[in-house]
Amino acid sequence: MTTNDVLKNLTEYNVWANWRVLKSLDRLEGDLPDYAQLMFSHLLNAQAIWIARITGTKSPVTVLQRHTLAELHQLHEQTSQKLAELYANADEAELNRTIEYTNTQGKAYSTKVQDILTHAINHATYHRGQVARELRLAGHEPINSDYVTFVRIRYGQDLEI
């Protein structure tokens, strides 16, 4: 498997994992812990911000903007698949293109698109873990959003959905 195959799998995994967590939040019917809601909002906000940086557009959200469950669904639809599409439509030149941007603290940076995509996925995984912890602390069983589960389901080794 090449590095490109890994990043392709990870972008598709990110869509799947965010969808799974979002569907599990739907089942809580109003019993969503505040911090879990904030961290899932932040995860999707960060995706929107990175997409805006890559595409040279203005982000529609701020980094710690809190969203309702309905808004989280919308933001997931707008960002998770878009990250996968940005990768799927990128050639080597695009993946190696350097983006100049200013972070949320006002510091200037430059980062390659492939590194931004990798970071966005890793960042999302980290915050899905925080969401899972908060759900467990509130007495809920968090959904499994592990990469290996995604792979097992993808290749028919596990029928759990």
XYZ file of N, CA and C in Angstrom:
483
model
N 0.856 -1.184 0.000
C 0.000 0.000 0.000
C 0.894 1.237 0.000
N 0.593 2.152 -0.885
C 1.379 3.377 -0.977
C 0.879 4.404 0.039
N 1.674 5.435 0.225
C 1.264 6.529 1.105
C -0.046 7.126 0.627
N -0.207 7.247 -0.688
C -1.451 7.799 -1.232
C -2.645 6.919 -0.902
N -2.465 5.596 -0.946
C -3.554 4.690 -0.581
C -3.944 4.867 0.885
N -2.953 5.045 1.730
C -3.212 5.245 3.157
C -4.015 6.519 3.368
N -3.609 7.615 2.748
C -4.329 8.871 2.916
C -5.738 8.778 2.336
N -5.898 8.081 1.224
C -7.242 7.870 0.661
C -8.120 7.120 1.664
N -7.593 6.028 2.224
C -8.344 5.265 3.225
C -8.676 6.128 4.434
N -7.726 6.929 4.879
C -7.958 7.754 6.057
C -9.005 8.831 5.812
N -9.024 9.424 4.626
C -10.062 10.432 4.352
C -11.438 9.783 4.316
N -11.521 8.575 3.755
C -12.802 7.856 3.727
C -13.193 7.379 5.124
N -12.208 6.955 5.892
C -12.450 6.569 7.284
C -13.010 7.750 8.077
N -12.459 8.927 7.871
C -12.907 10.112 8.589
C -14.391 10.395 8.337
N -14.830 10.249 7.091
C -16.249 10.441 6.770
C -17.086 9.438 7.558
N -16.682 8.171 7.498
C -17.400 7.085 8.164
C -17.435 7.294 9.671
N -16.281 7.592 10.279
C -16.198 7.732 11.732
C -17.022 8.924 12.224
N -16.942 10.042 11.521
C -17.741 11.200 11.923
C -19.225 10.894 11.808
N -19.624 10.190 10.754
C -21.025 9.801 10.581
C -21.466 8.896 11.720
N -20.643 7.915 12.077
C -20.999 6.984 13.169
C -21.186 7.724 14.486
N -20.261 8.601 14.792
C -20.375 9.345 16.046
C -21.617 10.230 16.017
N -21.858 10.887 14.915
C -23.031 11.749 14.791
C -24.322 10.954 14.966
N -24.402 9.787 14.350
C -25.597 8.948 14.508
C -25.764 8.495 15.960
N -24.663 8.234 16.637
C -24.757 7.836 18.047
C -25.229 9.009 18.902
N -24.829 10.228 18.542
C -25.289 11.409 19.276
C -26.783 11.619 19.073
N -27.271 11.292 17.878
C -28.712 11.393 17.607
C -29.520 10.556 18.595
N -29.000 9.391 18.956
C -29.729 8.463 19.825
C -29.816 8.945 21.271
N -29.025 9.945 21.626
C -29.048 10.440 23.003
C -30.246 11.337 23.277
N -30.892 11.798 22.236
C -32.131 12.572 22.345
C -32.094 13.626 23.456
N -31.218 14.593 23.328
C -31.188 15.699 24.272
C -30.305 15.471 25.480
N -29.716 14.293 25.622
C -28.860 14.005 26.771
C -27.380 14.075 26.386
N -27.070 14.930 25.422
C -25.708 15.072 24.927
C -24.900 15.940 25.897
N -23.828 15.384 26.467
C -23.006 16.186 27.388
C -22.447 17.428 26.686
N -22.440 18.551 27.398
C -22.008 19.825 26.823
C -20.617 19.748 26.198
N -19.655 19.156 26.922
C -18.294 19.110 26.413
C -18.189 18.212 25.188
N -18.948 17.142 25.140
C -18.961 16.269 23.960
C -19.493 17.043 22.754
N -20.534 17.824 22.967
C -21.099 18.638 21.889
C -20.091 19.684 21.426
N -19.405 20.309 22.360
C -18.406 21.313 22.013
C -17.250 20.688 21.236
N -16.772 19.523 21.666
C -15.630 18.895 20.989
C -16.006 18.383 19.602
N -17.226 17.866 19.436
C -17.624 17.442 18.097
C -17.837 18.670 17.206
N -18.348 19.737 17.778
C -18.457 20.998 17.030
C -17.073 21.459 16.599
N -16.128 21.445 17.522
C -14.763 21.877 17.223
C -14.136 21.017 16.134
N -14.322 19.722 16.204
C -13.795 18.805 15.193
C -14.273 19.220 13.800
N -15.580 19.444 13.662
C -16.137 19.819 12.356
C -15.761 21.250 11.978
N -15.687 22.150 12.967
C -15.233 23.518 12.686
C -13.826 23.496 12.110
N -12.960 22.699 12.715
C -11.575 22.626 12.247
C -11.523 22.107 10.812
N -12.354 21.132 10.493
C -12.400 20.647 9.116
C -12.779 21.773 8.166
N -13.783 22.561 8.551
C -14.218 23.681 7.709
C -13.101 24.712 7.552
N -12.391 24.973 8.625
C -11.297 25.952 8.584
C -10.173 25.462 7.677
N -9.801 24.196 7.790
C -8.739 23.648 6.926
C -9.170 23.630 5.468
N -10.424 23.303 5.206
C -10.937 23.325 3.829
C -10.832 24.744 3.269
N -11.225 25.717 4.072
C -11.146 27.119 3.633
C -9.704 27.513 3.323
N -8.793 27.073 4.134
C -7.376 27.397 3.880
C -6.895 26.757 2.579
N -7.250 25.500 2.370
C -6.821 24.803 1.157
C -7.429 25.440 -0.085
N -8.689 25.820 -0.002
C -9.413 26.347 -1.167
C -9.302 27.863 -1.309
N -8.677 28.522 -0.353
C -8.526 29.972 -0.425
C -9.833 30.714 -0.234
N -10.705 30.161 0.600
C -12.005 30.784 0.867
C -12.088 31.168 2.346
N -13.154 31.850 2.698
C -13.369 32.250 4.087
C -14.116 31.131 4.810
N -13.661 30.795 6.003
C -14.333 29.766 6.798
C -15.709 30.258 7.236
N -16.712 29.391 7.163
C -18.043 29.778 7.617
C -18.215 29.683 9.135
N -17.197 29.179 9.825
C -17.295 28.957 11.271
C -16.014 29.431 11.963
N -16.086 29.547 13.280
C -14.909 29.819 14.096
C -14.511 28.529 14.817
N -13.343 28.520 15.368
C -12.756 27.287 15.880
C -13.537 26.657 17.042
N -14.092 27.448 17.928
C -14.827 26.892 19.075
C -16.318 27.214 19.032
N -16.827 27.477 17.862
C -18.262 27.741 17.695
C -19.045 26.472 18.027
N -20.030 26.594 18.900
C -20.854 25.452 19.307
C -22.053 25.339 18.364
N -22.416 24.101 18.032
C -23.524 23.853 17.108
C -24.568 22.940 17.723
N -25.801 23.123 17.283
C -26.868 22.197 17.651
C -26.634 20.883 16.909
N -27.356 19.863 17.290
C -27.234 18.571 16.618
C -27.586 18.688 15.138
N -28.628 19.449 14.827
C -29.008 19.647 13.417
C -27.892 20.363 12.654
N -27.282 21.354 13.281
C -26.173 22.066 12.645
C -24.948 21.168 12.479
N -24.731 20.270 13.449
C -23.625 19.319 13.328
C -23.820 18.417 12.113
N -25.054 17.992 11.894
C -25.346 17.179 10.703
C -24.998 17.953 9.429
N -25.407 19.204 9.371
C -25.119 20.035 8.197
C -23.623 20.226 8.000
N -22.922 20.529 9.075
C -21.491 20.774 8.980
C -20.735 19.501 8.603
N -21.178 18.375 9.118
C -20.577 17.096 8.712
C -20.754 16.892 7.206
N -21.953 17.130 6.708
C -22.223 16.966 5.274
C -21.362 17.911 4.437
N -21.091 19.085 4.955
C -20.315 20.084 4.218
C -18.808 19.863 4.295
N -18.339 19.180 5.336
C -16.891 19.128 5.542
C -16.256 17.754 5.450
N -16.868 16.744 6.010
C -16.211 15.432 6.061
C -15.971 14.886 4.661
N -17.007 14.880 3.837
C -16.853 14.386 2.469
C -15.975 15.327 1.645
N -16.041 16.608 1.915
C -15.219 17.579 1.176
C -13.734 17.300 1.369
N -13.323 16.938 2.588
C -11.917 16.580 2.807
C -11.526 15.386 1.941
N -12.403 14.382 1.888
C -12.129 13.204 1.060
C -12.063 13.587 -0.413
N -12.947 14.479 -0.839
C -12.951 14.927 -2.238
C -11.709 15.739 -2.576
N -11.274 16.571 -1.646
C -10.055 17.342 -1.891
C -8.878 16.407 -2.137
N -8.824 15.329 -1.376
C -7.758 14.359 -1.595
C -7.965 13.611 -2.913
N -9.180 13.118 -3.143
C -9.469 12.306 -4.339
C -9.199 13.081 -5.621
N -9.423 14.388 -5.601
C -9.243 15.208 -6.799
C -7.846 15.815 -6.915
N -6.974 15.531 -5.961
C -5.647 16.139 -5.952
C -4.633 15.274 -6.697
N -3.811 15.932 -7.501
C -2.683 15.235 -8.109
C -1.458 15.485 -7.221
N -0.310 14.959 -7.627
C 0.910 15.125 -6.822
C 1.249 16.594 -6.594
N 1.074 17.402 -7.620
C 1.387 18.825 -7.477
C 0.498 19.470 -6.418
N -0.797 19.126 -6.430
C -1.713 19.697 -5.437
C -1.363 19.204 -4.040
N -1.081 17.924 -3.904
C -0.742 17.390 -2.587
C 0.527 18.018 -2.026
N 1.436 18.393 -2.909
C 2.688 19.004 -2.477
C 2.644 20.532 -2.460
N 1.508 21.094 -2.845
C 1.355 22.548 -2.824
C 1.392 23.043 -1.380
N 2.111 24.135 -1.180
C 2.229 24.717 0.149
C 1.181 25.808 0.328
N 0.458 25.719 1.425
C -0.575 26.692 1.775
C 0.009 27.665 2.800
N -0.145 28.944 2.542
C 0.248 29.986 3.499
C -1.025 30.397 4.238
N -0.977 30.399 5.556
C -2.159 30.746 6.338
C -1.740 31.288 7.689
N -2.706 31.873 8.363
C -2.515 32.365 9.720
C -3.398 31.532 10.630
N -2.832 31.003 11.712
C -3.634 30.177 12.612
C -4.568 31.044 13.452
N -5.330 30.400 14.313
C -6.337 31.129 15.089
C -5.718 32.060 16.128
N -4.424 31.898 16.411
C -3.736 32.819 17.320
C -3.008 33.929 16.572
N -3.146 33.959 15.231
C -2.548 35.004 14.429
C -1.127 34.741 13.948
N -0.632 33.528 14.150
C 0.731 33.195 13.735
C 0.714 32.641 12.307
N 1.647 33.115 11.481
C 1.722 32.692 10.075
C 2.466 31.362 9.952
N 1.941 30.505 9.078
C 2.542 29.200 8.805
C 2.434 28.888 7.326
N 3.196 27.885 6.903
C 3.042 27.323 5.561
C 3.143 25.808 5.694
N 2.185 25.097 5.082
C 2.089 23.642 5.222
C 1.603 23.050 3.908
N 2.138 21.881 3.559
C 1.702 21.187 2.345
C 0.278 20.661 2.511
N -0.461 20.629 1.404
C -1.841 20.141 1.414
C -1.914 18.731 1.991
N -1.012 17.828 1.584
C -1.074 16.454 2.091
C -0.871 16.411 3.612
N -0.066 17.294 4.144
C 0.123 17.344 5.589
C -1.091 17.931 6.297
N -1.739 18.889 5.663
C -2.967 19.448 6.234
C -4.057 18.378 6.272
N -4.221 17.634 5.184
C -5.235 16.579 5.157
C -4.947 15.525 6.220
N -3.687 15.130 6.339
C -3.313 14.149 7.356
C -3.600 14.698 8.751
N -3.252 15.948 8.974
C -3.514 16.566 10.275
C -5.012 16.622 10.574
N -5.803 17.045 9.607
C -7.244 17.185 9.834
C -7.861 15.857 10.274
N -7.417 14.772 9.670
C -7.943 13.450 10.033
C -7.461 13.045 11.417
N -6.185 13.247 11.691
C -5.635 12.912 12.996
C -6.299 13.746 14.092
N -6.503 15.012 13.817
C -7.166 15.925 14.750
C -8.589 15.439 15.044
N -9.305 15.025 14.020
C -10.668 14.535 14.201
C -10.678 13.273 15.069
N -9.723 12.385 14.840
C -9.646 11.155 15.635
C -9.435 11.490 17.108
N -8.555 12.420 17.372
C -8.291 12.851 18.746
C -9.572 13.346 19.418
N -10.307 14.198 18.726
C -11.511 14.761 19.340
C -12.665 13.767 19.393
N -12.731 12.818 18.469
C -13.733 11.754 18.620
C -13.458 10.971 19.899
N -12.187 10.795 20.238
C -11.829 10.141 21.499
C -12.306 10.941 22.701
N -12.188 12.246 22.635
C -12.690 13.084 23.726
C -14.207 12.974 23.848
N -14.884 12.951 22.712
C -16.341 12.797 22.722
C -16.705 11.467 23.373
N -16.008 10.397 22.995
C -16.285 9.067 23.558
C -16.093 9.070 25.073
N -15.034 9.715 25.536
C -14.778 9.775 26.975
C -15.900 10.508 27.695
N -16.317 11.625 27.145
C -17.390 12.396 27.773
C -18.700 11.610 27.809
N -18.975 10.884 26.741
C -20.197 10.069 26.720
C -20.136 9.000 27.800
N -18.987 8.336 27.917
C -18.824 7.300 28.935
C -18.986 7.879 30.338
N -18.379 9.048 30.584
C -18.512 9.686 31.899
C -19.962 10.051 32.216
N -20.757 10.301 31.172
C -22.169 10.647 31.363
C -23.059 9.403 31.411
N -22.431 8.224 31.377
C -23.207 6.985 31.497
C -23.667 6.390 30.183
N -23.152 6.878 29.071
C -23.513 6.353 27.753
C -22.376 5.495 27.205
N -22.711 4.497 26.425
C -21.698 3.671 25.771
C -21.349 4.321 24.430
N -20.104 4.794 24.263
C -19.737 5.430 22.997
C -19.655 4.412 21.859
N -19.882 4.891 20.663
C -19.827 4.049 19.462
C -18.364 3.777 19.111
N -18.102 2.619 18.551
C -16.759 2.275 18.092
C -16.517 3.004 16.769
N -15.512 3.867 16.758
C -15.158 4.572 15.528
C -13.692 4.321 15.166
N -13.171 3.171 15.580
C -11.774 2.827 15.311
C -11.535 2.578 13.826
N -10.348 2.949 13.368
C -9.963 2.731 11.969
C -10.030 1.250 11.606
N -9.569 0.381 12.491
C -9.563 -1.046 12.169
C -10.994 -1.567 11.988
N -11.945 -1.017 12.697
C -13.346 -1.404 12.510
C -13.820 -0.986 11.129
N -13.459 0.222 10.710
C -13.771 0.695 9.364
C -13.212 -0.267 8.321
N -11.961 -0.663 8.481
C -11.313 -1.564 7.522
C -12.007 -2.928 7.511
N -12.312 -3.455 8.689
C -12.983 -4.765 8.762
C -14.337 -4.731 8.058
N -15.089 -3.676 8.286
C -16.406 -3.550 7.643
C -16.230 -3.389 6.135
N -15.285 -2.549 5.736
C -15.044 -2.291 4.316
C -14.733 -3.573 3.553
N -13.970 -4.465 4.170
C -13.565 -5.685 3.488
C -14.385 -6.899 3.887
N -15.565 -6.636 4.479
C -16.514 -7.701 4.755
C -16.129 -8.652 5.865
N -15.180 -8.258 6.708
C -14.785 -9.112 7.818
C -15.672 -8.915 9.041
N -16.437 -7.855 9.021
C -17.302 -7.545 10.160
C -18.551 -6.893 9.579
N -19.692 -7.384 9.962
C -20.935 -6.842 9.412
C -21.548 -5.774 10.309
N -20.877 -5.474 11.430
C -21.375 -4.437 12.329
C -21.403 -3.105 11.586
N -22.471 -2.365 11.785
C -22.549 -1.032 11.189
C -22.940 -0.061 12.219
